[in-house]
Short mmCIF file of C-alpha atoms and ligand atoms in Angstrom, two decimals:
data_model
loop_
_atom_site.label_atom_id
_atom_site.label_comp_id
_atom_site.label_asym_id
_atom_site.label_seq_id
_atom_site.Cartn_x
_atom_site.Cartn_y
_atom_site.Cartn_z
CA UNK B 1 -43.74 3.16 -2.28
CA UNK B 2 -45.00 4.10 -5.71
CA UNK B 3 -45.67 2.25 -8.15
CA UNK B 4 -43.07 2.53 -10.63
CA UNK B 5 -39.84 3.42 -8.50
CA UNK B 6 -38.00 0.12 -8.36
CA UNK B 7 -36.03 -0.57 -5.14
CA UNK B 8 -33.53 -2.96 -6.15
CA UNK B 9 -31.65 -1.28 -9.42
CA UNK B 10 -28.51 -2.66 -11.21
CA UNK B 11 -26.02 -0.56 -9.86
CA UNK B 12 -23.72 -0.91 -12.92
CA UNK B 13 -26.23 0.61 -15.64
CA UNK B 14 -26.89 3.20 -13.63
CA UNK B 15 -23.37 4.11 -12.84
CA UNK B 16 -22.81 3.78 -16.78
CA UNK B 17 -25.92 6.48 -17.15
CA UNK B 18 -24.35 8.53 -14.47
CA UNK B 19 -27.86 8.74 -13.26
CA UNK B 20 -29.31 10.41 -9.90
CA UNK B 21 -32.59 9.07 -8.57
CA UNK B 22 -34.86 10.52 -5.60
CA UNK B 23 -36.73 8.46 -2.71
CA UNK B 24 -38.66 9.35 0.28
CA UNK B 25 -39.12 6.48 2.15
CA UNK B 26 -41.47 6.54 5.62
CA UNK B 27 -39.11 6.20 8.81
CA UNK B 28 -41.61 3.26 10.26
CA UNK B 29 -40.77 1.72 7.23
CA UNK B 30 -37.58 1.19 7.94
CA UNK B 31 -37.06 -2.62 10.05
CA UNK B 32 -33.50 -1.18 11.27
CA UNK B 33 -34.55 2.12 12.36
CA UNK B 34 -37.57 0.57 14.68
CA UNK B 35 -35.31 0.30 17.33
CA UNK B 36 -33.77 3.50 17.41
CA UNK B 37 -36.67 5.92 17.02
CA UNK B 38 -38.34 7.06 20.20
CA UNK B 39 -42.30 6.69 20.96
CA UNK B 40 -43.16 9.75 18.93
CA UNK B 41 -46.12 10.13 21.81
CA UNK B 42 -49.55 9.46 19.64
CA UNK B 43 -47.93 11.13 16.63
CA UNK B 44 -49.33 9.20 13.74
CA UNK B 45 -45.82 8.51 12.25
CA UNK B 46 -42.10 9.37 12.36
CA UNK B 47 -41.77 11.48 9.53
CA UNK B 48 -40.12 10.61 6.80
CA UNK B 49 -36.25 9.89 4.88
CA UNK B 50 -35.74 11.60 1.91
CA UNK B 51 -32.80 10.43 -0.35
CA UNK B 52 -30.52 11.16 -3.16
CA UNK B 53 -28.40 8.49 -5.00
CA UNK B 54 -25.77 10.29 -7.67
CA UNK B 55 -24.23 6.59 -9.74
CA UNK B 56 -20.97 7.02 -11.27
CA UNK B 57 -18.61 5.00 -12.58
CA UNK B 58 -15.11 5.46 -10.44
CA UNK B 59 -11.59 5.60 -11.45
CA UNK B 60 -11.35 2.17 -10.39
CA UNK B 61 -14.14 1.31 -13.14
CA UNK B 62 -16.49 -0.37 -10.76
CA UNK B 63 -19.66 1.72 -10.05
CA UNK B 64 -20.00 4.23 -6.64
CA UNK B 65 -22.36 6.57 -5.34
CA UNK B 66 -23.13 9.70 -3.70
CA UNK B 67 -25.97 9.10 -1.06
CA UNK B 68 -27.51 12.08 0.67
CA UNK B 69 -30.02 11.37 3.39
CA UNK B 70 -32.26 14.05 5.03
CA UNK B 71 -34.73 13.28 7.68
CA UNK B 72 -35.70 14.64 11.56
CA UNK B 73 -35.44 11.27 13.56
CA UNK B 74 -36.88 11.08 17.10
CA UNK B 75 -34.32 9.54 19.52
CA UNK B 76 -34.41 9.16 23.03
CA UNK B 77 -32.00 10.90 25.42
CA UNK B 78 -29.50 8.75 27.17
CA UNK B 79 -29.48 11.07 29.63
CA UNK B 80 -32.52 12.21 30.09
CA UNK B 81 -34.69 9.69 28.17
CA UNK B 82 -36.81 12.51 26.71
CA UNK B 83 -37.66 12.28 22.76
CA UNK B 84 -36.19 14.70 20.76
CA UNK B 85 -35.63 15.92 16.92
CA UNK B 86 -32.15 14.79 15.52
CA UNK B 87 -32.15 16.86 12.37
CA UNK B 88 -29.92 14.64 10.10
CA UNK B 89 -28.52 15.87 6.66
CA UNK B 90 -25.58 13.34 5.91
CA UNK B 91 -23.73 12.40 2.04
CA UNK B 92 -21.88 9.70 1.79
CA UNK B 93 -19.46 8.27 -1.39
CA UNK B 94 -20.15 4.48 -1.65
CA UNK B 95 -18.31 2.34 -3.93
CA UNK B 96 -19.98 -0.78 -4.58
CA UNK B 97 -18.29 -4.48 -3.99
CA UNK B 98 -19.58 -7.90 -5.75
CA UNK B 99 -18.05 -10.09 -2.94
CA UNK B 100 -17.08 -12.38 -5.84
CA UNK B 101 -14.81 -9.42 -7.11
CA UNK B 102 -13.31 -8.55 -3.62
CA UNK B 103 -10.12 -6.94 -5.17
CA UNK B 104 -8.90 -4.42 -2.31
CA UNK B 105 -9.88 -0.60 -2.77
CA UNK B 106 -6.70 2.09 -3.84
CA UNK B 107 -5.36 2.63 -0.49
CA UNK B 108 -6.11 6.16 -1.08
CA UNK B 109 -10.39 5.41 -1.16
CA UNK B 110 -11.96 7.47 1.29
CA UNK B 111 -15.46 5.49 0.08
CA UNK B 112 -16.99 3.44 1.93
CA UNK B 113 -17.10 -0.30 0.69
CA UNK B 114 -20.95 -1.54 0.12
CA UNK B 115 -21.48 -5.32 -0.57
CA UNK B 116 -23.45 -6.05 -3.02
CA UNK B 117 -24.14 -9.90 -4.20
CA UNK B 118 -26.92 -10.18 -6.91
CA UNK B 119 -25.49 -7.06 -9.15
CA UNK B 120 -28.66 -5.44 -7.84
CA UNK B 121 -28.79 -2.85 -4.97
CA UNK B 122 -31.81 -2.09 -2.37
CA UNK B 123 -31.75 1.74 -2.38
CA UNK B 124 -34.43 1.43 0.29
CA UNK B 125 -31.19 -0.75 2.62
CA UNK B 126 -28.89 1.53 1.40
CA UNK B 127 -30.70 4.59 1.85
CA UNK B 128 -31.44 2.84 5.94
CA UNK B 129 -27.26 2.16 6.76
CA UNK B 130 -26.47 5.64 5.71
CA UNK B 131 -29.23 7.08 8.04
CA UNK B 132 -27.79 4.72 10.99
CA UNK B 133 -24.26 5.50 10.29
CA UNK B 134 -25.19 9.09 10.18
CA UNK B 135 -27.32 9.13 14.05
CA UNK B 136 -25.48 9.58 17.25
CA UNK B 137 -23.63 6.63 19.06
CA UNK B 138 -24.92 7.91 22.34
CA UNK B 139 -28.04 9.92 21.36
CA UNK B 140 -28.51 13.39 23.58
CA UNK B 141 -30.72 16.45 23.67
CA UNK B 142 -29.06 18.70 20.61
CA UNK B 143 -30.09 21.58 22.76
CA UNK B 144 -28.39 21.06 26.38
CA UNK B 145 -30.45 24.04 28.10
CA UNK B 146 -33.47 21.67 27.19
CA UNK B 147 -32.10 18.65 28.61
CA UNK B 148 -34.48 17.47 31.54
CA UNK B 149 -30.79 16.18 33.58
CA UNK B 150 -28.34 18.64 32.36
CA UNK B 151 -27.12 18.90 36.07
CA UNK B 152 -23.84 20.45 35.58
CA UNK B 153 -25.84 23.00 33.43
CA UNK B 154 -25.82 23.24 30.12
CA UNK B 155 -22.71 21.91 28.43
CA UNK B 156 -21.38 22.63 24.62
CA UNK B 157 -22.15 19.69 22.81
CA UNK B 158 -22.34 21.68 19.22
CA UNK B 159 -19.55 19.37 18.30
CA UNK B 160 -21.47 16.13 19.30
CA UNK B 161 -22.13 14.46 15.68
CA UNK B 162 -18.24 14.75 14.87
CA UNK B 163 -16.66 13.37 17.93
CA UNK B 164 -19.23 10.22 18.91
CA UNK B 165 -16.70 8.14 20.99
CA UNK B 166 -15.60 11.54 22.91
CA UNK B 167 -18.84 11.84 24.36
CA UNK B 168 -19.21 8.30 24.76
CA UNK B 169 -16.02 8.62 27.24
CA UNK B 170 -17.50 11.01 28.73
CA UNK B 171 -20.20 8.80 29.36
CA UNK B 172 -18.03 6.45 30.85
CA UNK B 173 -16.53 8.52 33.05
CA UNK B 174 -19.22 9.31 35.12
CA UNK B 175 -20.70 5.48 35.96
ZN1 ZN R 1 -31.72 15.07 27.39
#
């Protein structure tokens, strides 16, 4: 990372500032994502995460976030265990939580809760959960025609990304 670009940032001030701040961070960089990514086959790295944090301060008064993530991540096929490019392009509203201040969100919150301890954030850890949250449950070839065990032929799976646990079923099904 530069020099400069602090990763952990007091979430509060910056919510107060309503400011936006920009990171790419390298995918091999990322402990969590070392599992998921697929031997990129003497490629030199993964590629990279580029991210957007928007800080504002919410209705509620504590501080939240819009968090965009944008990066092509190289997952292995469950079903045919090939690599392949998962283009992701996910934005997420966070609002953040002191767990000393665990008052419950308005039932009406459609933001996802983010614990934060120290009144300081890691927008590098934040930046890695929304990237997980936003990847496949059961990652498979976006393009079905290209998938090396498509034996039914190729399937519609456009809807994949919004219905994880119906393809996981469908998973299930079939063992
Ligand atoms: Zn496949």
């Amino acid at each position: 990372m530069a020099p400069g670009l602090p990763d952990r940032v007091d979430y509060v001030r910056l919510a107060a500032d309503g400011a936006r701040l920009e990171r790419v961070y390298p995918l091999d960089a990322m402990p969590r994502m070392r599992d998921v990514l697929a031997d990129a086959c003497g490629a030199d790295s993964h590629g990279s995460l580029a991210a957007s944090f928007e800080f504002a301060t919410l209705s509620t008064g504590r501080a939240g976030a819009t968090v965009t993530v944008k990066a092509e991540v190289w997952l292995t096929c469950q079903r045919c265990l090939q690599g392949f490019a998962f283009p992701v392009d996910a934005r997420s509203e966070i609002e953040f939580a002191a767990s000393e201040f665990a008052a419950p969100q308005a039932p009406e919150s459609q933001r996802e809760l983010y614990a934060v301890t120290d009144g300081l954030v890691s927008l590098r850890e934040l930046a890695e959960e929304e990237l997980l949250l936003a990847l496949p449950i059961v990652a498979m070839c976006v393009a079905p025609a290209n998938c090396g065990a498509a034996a039914g032929g190729p399937r519609d799976v456009s809807g994949e990304r919004s219905r994880p646990f119906a393809v996981l079923q469908d998973l299930l099904k079939k063992t």
